[in-house]
XYZ file of C-alpha atoms in Angstrom:
80
model
C 39.629 123.789 19.153
C 36.643 122.609 21.192
C 37.207 119.047 19.957
C 40.803 119.097 21.160
C 39.785 120.365 24.607
C 37.116 117.658 24.826
C 39.647 114.953 23.932
C 42.173 116.268 26.457
C 39.526 116.355 29.185
C 38.560 112.759 28.380
C 42.192 111.668 28.698
C 42.547 113.508 32.013
C 39.353 111.914 33.341
C 40.583 108.456 32.336
C 43.933 109.030 34.042
C 42.183 110.209 37.195
C 40.052 107.047 37.198
C 43.314 105.093 37.190
C 44.655 107.034 40.171
C 46.927 109.388 38.241
C 46.467 113.051 39.061
C 48.229 116.380 38.917
C 49.564 115.981 42.476
C 50.952 112.475 42.002
C 54.557 113.677 42.020
C 54.201 114.966 45.581
C 53.930 111.526 47.202
C 56.582 108.862 47.728
C 54.790 106.283 45.607
C 55.313 108.047 42.305
C 57.494 107.569 39.309
C 58.184 110.071 36.593
C 59.733 110.580 33.214
C 62.985 111.713 34.827
C 63.228 108.391 36.694
C 62.635 106.460 33.474
C 65.207 108.465 31.498
C 67.765 107.972 34.267
C 67.182 104.203 34.372
C 67.476 103.814 30.608
C 70.651 105.894 30.385
C 72.215 103.946 33.259
C 71.621 100.693 31.333
C 73.947 102.113 28.654
C 76.529 103.326 31.176
C 75.466 106.976 31.057
C 75.547 107.928 34.721
C 76.003 111.343 36.310
C 79.572 110.495 37.258
C 80.458 109.213 33.787
C 78.802 112.196 32.111
C 80.795 114.626 34.255
C 83.997 112.697 33.577
C 83.425 112.485 29.806
C 82.786 116.215 29.465
C 85.133 117.379 32.253
C 82.309 118.983 34.251
C 82.073 119.749 37.944
C 78.271 119.650 37.802
C 75.943 118.341 35.093
C 72.583 119.381 36.610
C 71.260 115.883 35.903
C 69.349 115.786 39.198
C 67.695 119.110 38.431
C 66.619 117.863 34.976
C 65.327 114.630 36.484
C 63.197 116.524 39.019
C 61.925 118.857 36.297
C 60.884 115.939 34.074
C 59.294 114.158 37.040
C 57.303 117.304 37.797
C 56.074 117.505 34.214
C 55.260 113.834 33.726
C 54.698 111.724 36.812
C 52.315 108.998 37.792
C 51.412 106.899 40.797
C 52.809 103.404 41.078
C 51.522 100.596 43.211
C 54.099 99.501 45.757
C 54.396 95.740 46.028
């Protein structure tokens, strides 16, 4: 178990060196897993509106899932 903790800490330290930290999702210059999933699905025509239409839903909670995923896995991006 100690080896696993050591490896995880090394990964966290490397991410922090690259400017990625636990609070990254709080700023405007972040991107997260929810953003990536949304972009990929949109490429295949799976949008919130289409999803609701296909399954006859009033609400799909897609935005809530996106925010949840972004909160779990987010990283800083450099704005150009």
